CSV table of C-alpha atoms in Angstrom, one decimal:
chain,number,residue,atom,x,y,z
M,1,UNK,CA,-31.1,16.1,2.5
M,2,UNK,CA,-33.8,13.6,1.8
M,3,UNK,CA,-35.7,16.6,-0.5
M,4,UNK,CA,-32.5,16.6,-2.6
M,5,UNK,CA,-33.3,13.6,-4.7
M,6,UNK,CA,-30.6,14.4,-6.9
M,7,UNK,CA,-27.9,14.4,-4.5
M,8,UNK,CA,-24.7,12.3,-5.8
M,9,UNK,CA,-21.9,13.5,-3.8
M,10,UNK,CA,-21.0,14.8,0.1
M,11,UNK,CA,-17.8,16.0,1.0
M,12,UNK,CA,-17.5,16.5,5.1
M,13,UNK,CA,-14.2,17.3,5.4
M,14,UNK,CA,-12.2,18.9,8.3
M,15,UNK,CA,-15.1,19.8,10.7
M,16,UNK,CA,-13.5,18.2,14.1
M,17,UNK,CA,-17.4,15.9,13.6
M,18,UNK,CA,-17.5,13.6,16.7
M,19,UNK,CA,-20.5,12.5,14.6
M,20,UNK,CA,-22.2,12.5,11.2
M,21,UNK,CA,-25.3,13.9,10.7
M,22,UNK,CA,-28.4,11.7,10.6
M,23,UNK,CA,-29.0,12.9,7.1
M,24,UNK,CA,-26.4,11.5,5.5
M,25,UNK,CA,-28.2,7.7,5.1
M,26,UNK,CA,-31.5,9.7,3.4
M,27,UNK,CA,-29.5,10.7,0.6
M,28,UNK,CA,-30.5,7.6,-1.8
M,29,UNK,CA,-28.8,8.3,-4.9
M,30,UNK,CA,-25.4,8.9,-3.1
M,31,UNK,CA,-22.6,7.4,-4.9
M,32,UNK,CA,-19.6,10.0,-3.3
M,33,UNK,CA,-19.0,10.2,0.8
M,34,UNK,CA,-16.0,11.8,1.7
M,35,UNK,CA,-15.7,12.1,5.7
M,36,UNK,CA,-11.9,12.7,6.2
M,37,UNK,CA,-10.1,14.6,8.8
M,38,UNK,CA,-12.6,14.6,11.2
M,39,UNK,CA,-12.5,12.8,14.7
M,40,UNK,CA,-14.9,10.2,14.8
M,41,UNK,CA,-14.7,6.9,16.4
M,42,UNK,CA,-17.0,5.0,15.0
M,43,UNK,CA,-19.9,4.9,12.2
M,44,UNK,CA,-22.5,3.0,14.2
M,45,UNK,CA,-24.5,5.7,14.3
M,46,UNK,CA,-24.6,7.2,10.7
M,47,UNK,CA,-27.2,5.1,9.1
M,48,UNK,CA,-24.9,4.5,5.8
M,49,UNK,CA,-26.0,1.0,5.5
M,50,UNK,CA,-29.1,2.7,3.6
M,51,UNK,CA,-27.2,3.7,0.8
M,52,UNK,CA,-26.3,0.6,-1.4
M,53,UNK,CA,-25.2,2.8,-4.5
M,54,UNK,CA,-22.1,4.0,-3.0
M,55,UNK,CA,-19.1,3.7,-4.9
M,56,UNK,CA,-16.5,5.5,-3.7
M,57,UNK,CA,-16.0,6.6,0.7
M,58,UNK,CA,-13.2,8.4,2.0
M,59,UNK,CA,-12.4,8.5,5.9
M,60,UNK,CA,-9.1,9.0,5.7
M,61,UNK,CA,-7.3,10.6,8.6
M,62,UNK,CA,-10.4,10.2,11.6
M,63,UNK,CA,-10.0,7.5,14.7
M,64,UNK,CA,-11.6,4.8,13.5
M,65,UNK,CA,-10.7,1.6,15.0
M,66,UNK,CA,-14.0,-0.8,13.5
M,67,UNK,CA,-16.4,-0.1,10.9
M,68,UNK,CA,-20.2,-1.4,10.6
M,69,UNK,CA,-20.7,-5.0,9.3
M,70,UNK,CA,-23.0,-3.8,6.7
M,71,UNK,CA,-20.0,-2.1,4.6
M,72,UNK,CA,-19.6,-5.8,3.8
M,73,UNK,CA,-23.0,-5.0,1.4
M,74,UNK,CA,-21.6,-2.1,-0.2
M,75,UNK,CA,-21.5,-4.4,-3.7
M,76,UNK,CA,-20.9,-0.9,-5.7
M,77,UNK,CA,-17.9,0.3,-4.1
M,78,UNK,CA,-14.9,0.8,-5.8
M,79,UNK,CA,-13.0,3.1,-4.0
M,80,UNK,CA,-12.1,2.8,-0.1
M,81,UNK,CA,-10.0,5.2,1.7
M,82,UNK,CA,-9.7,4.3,5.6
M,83,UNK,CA,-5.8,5.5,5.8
M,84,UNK,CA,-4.2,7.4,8.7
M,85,UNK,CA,-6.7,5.8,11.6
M,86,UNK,CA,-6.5,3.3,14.7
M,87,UNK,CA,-7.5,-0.1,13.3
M,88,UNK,CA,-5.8,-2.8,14.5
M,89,UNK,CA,-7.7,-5.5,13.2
M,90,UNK,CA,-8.3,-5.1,9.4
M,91,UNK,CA,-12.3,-6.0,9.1
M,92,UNK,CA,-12.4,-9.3,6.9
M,93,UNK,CA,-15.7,-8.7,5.7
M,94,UNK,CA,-14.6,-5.6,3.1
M,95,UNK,CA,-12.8,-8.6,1.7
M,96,UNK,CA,-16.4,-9.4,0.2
M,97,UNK,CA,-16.4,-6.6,-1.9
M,98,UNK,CA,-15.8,-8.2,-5.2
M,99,UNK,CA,-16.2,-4.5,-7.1
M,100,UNK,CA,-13.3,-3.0,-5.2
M,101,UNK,CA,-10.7,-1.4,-7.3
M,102,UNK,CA,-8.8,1.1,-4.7
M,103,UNK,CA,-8.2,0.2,-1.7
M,104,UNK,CA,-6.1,2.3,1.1
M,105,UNK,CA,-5.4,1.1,4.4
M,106,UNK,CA,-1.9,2.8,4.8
M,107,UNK,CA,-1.3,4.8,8.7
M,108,UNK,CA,-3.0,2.4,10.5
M,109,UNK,CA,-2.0,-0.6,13.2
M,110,UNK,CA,-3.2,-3.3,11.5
M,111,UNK,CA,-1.1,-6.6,11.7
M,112,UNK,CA,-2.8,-9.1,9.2
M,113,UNK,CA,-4.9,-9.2,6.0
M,114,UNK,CA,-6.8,-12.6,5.7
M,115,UNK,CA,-8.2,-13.6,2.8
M,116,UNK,CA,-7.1,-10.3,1.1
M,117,UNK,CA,-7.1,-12.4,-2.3
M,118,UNK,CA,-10.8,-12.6,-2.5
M,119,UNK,CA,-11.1,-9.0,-3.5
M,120,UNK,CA,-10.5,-10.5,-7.6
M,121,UNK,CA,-11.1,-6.9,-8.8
M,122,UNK,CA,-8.4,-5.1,-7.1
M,123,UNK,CA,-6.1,-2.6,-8.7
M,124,UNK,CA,-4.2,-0.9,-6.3
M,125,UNK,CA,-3.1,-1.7,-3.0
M,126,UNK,CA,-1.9,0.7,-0.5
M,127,UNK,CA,-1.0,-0.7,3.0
M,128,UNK,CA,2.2,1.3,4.0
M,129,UNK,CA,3.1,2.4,7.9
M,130,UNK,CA,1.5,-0.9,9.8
M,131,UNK,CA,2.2,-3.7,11.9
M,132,UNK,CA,2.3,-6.6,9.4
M,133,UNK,CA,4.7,-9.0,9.9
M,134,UNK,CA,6.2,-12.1,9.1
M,135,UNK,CA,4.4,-13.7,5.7
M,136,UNK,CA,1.5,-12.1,3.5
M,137,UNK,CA,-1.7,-13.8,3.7
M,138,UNK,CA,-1.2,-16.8,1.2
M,139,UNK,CA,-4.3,-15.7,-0.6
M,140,UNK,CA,-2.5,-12.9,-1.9
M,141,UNK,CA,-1.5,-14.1,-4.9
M,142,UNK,CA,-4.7,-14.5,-6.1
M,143,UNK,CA,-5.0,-10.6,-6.8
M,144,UNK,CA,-4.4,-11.2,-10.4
M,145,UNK,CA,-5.6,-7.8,-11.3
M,146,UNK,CA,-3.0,-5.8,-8.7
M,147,UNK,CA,-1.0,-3.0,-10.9
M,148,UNK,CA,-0.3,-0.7,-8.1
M,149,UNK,CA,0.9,-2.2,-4.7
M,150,UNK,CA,2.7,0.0,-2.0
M,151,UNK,CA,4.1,-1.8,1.1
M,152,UNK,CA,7.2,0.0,2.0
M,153,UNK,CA,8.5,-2.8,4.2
M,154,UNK,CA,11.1,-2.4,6.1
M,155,UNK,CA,13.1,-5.6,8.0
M,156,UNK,CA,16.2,-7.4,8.3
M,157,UNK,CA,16.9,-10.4,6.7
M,158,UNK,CA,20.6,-11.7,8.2
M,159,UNK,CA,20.1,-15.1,6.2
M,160,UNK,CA,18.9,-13.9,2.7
M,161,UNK,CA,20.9,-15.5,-0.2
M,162,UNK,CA,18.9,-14.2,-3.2
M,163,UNK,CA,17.1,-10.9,-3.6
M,164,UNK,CA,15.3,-10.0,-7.1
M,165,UNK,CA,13.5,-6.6,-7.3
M,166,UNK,CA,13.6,-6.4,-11.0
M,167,UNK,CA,10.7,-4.9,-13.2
M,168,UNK,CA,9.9,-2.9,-10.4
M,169,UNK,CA,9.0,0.8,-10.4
M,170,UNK,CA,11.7,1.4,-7.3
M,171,UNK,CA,12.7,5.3,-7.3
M,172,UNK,CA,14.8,4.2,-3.9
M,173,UNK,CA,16.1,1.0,-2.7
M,174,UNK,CA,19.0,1.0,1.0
M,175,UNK,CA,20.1,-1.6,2.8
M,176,UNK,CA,20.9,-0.5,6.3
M,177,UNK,CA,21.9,-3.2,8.1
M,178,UNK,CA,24.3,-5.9,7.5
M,179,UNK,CA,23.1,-8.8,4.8
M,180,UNK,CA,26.4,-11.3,5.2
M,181,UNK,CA,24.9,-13.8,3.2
M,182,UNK,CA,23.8,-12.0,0.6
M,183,UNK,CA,25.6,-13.3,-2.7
M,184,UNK,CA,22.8,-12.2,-6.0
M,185,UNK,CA,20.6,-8.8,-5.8
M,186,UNK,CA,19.1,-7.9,-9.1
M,187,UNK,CA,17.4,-4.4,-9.3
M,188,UNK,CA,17.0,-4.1,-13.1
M,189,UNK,CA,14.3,-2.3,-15.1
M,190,UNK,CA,13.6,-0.1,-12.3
M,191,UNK,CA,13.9,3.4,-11.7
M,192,UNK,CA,16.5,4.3,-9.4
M,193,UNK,CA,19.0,7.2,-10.0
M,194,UNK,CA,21.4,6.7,-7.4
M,195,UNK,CA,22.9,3.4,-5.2
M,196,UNK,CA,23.8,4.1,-1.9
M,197,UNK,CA,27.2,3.5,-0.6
M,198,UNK,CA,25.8,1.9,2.5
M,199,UNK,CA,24.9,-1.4,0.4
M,200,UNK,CA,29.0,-1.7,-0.4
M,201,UNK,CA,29.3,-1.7,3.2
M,202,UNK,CA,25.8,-4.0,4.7
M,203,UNK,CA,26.6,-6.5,1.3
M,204,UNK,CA,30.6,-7.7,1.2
M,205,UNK,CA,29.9,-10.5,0.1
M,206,UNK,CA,27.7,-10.2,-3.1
M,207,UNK,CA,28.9,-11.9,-6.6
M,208,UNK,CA,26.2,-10.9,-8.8
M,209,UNK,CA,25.1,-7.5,-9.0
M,210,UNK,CA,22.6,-6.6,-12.0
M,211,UNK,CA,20.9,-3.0,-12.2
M,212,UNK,CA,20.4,-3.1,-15.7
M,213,UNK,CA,17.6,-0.6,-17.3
M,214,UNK,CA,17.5,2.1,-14.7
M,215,UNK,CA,18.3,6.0,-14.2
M,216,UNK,CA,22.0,5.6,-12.8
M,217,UNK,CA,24.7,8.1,-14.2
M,218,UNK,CA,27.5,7.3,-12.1
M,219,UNK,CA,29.1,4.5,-9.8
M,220,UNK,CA,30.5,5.0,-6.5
M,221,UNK,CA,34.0,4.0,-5.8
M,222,UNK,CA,33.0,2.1,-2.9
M,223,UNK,CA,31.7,-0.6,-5.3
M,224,UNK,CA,35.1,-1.5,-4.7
M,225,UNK,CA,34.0,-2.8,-1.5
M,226,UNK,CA,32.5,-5.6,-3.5
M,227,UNK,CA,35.8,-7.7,-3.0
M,228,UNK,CA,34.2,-10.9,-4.1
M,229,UNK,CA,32.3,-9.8,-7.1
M,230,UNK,CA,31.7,-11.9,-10.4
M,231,UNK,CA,29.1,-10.3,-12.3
M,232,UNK,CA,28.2,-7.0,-12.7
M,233,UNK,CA,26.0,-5.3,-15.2
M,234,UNK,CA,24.5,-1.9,-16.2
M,235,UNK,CA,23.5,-1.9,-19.4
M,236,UNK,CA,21.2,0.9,-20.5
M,237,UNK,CA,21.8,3.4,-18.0
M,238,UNK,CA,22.7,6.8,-18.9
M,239,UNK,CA,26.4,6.9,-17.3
M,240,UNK,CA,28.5,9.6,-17.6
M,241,UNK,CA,31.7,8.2,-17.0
């Protein structure tokens, strides 16, 4: 590889690699690394601390429970893919990436993200399918650039007056368990088609219901579930009846 001076981009996908090859950290100019669906365990061995011009790695889908310190360096990258592995521990010092726009850590086991607000030039966020719990990192509203940010929690929250979910992109939005206390939920300017019968049933107890700006044609009759109801609005939706 070393002879190919040229050499921007290496896609080793899908090989059942234990290992990469040596090779890989003589390729100087690399900018692309694409390593997913493979089986390795670790990236010890690889030698990828050599090449500082990477901007964009891929390892999606391998068993990866750590990575090498010296991805810390990586002051190029803007693209990091490490979804669908075995980390438990996310590894604080990708939080010194300052250049990261993409970052994908969705399908692992991880149960925290400290000082996740350090990475200033983040876009987009994906973190579904882990073990978080309890409060985000109070750092993370310092990602003033986030557009894109999936976290597909799921939870129950028996004291929860107040829920507002409005501007966002929701195609879906359930409430499966009961919410007693429950009295305002707003889910305007979203994009949901449909609303479940099952939040008549979990949410008795609501007064204010808002779902202004959204994709709805038609209201359930279980709405009149909602025996306490005071306010309920749906303007701009494209009912039918």
């Amino acid at each position: 590889i070393q002879s190919c001076i040229n050499l921007r981009e290496i896609k080793f996908i899908g090989n059942e690699a234990a290992f990469l090859p040596h090779s890989f950290g003589l390729a100087s100019r690399l900018t692309y690394l694409d390593v997913s669906n493979n089986c390795l365990e670790d990236l010890d061995h690889a030698g990828l601390e050599r090449l500082t011009g990477l901007v964009s790695i891929k390892m999606a889908n391998n068993q990866l429970t750590k990575l090498p310190s010296s991805f810390g360096n990586f002051q190029n990258l803007r693209s990091l893919n490490m979804s669908s592995n075995s980390f438990k521990v996310f590894p604080e010092f990708l939080c010194n990436l300052k250049s990261l726009v993409d970052l994908d850590i969705s399908f692992n086991g991880i149960e925290e993200l400290p000082n996740i607000g350090r990475l200033t030039s983040l876009e987009r966020l994906w973190m579904t399918n882990n073990n978080l719990s309890g409060p985000l990192d109070d750092s993370f509203g310092e990602l003033v650039n986030l557009k894109e940010f999936d976290g597909r929690f799921k939870g129950s929250f028996p004291r929860l007056r107040s829920l507002y979910l409005d501007h966002c992109p929701m195609t879906q939005f359930d409430v499966d368990a009961p919410m007693p206390t429950l009295t305002s939920l707003n889910l305007a300017s979203g994009k949901l088609s449909q609303f479940r019968d099952t939040i008549f049933e979990n949410c008795p107890n609501i007064t204010k219901l808002v779902l202004d700006k959204n994709h709805i044609s038609s209201v359930s009759p279980q709405i009149g579930k909602l025996r306490r109801l005071e306010r309920f609005s749906m303007i701009k939706n494209p009912l039918s009846s």
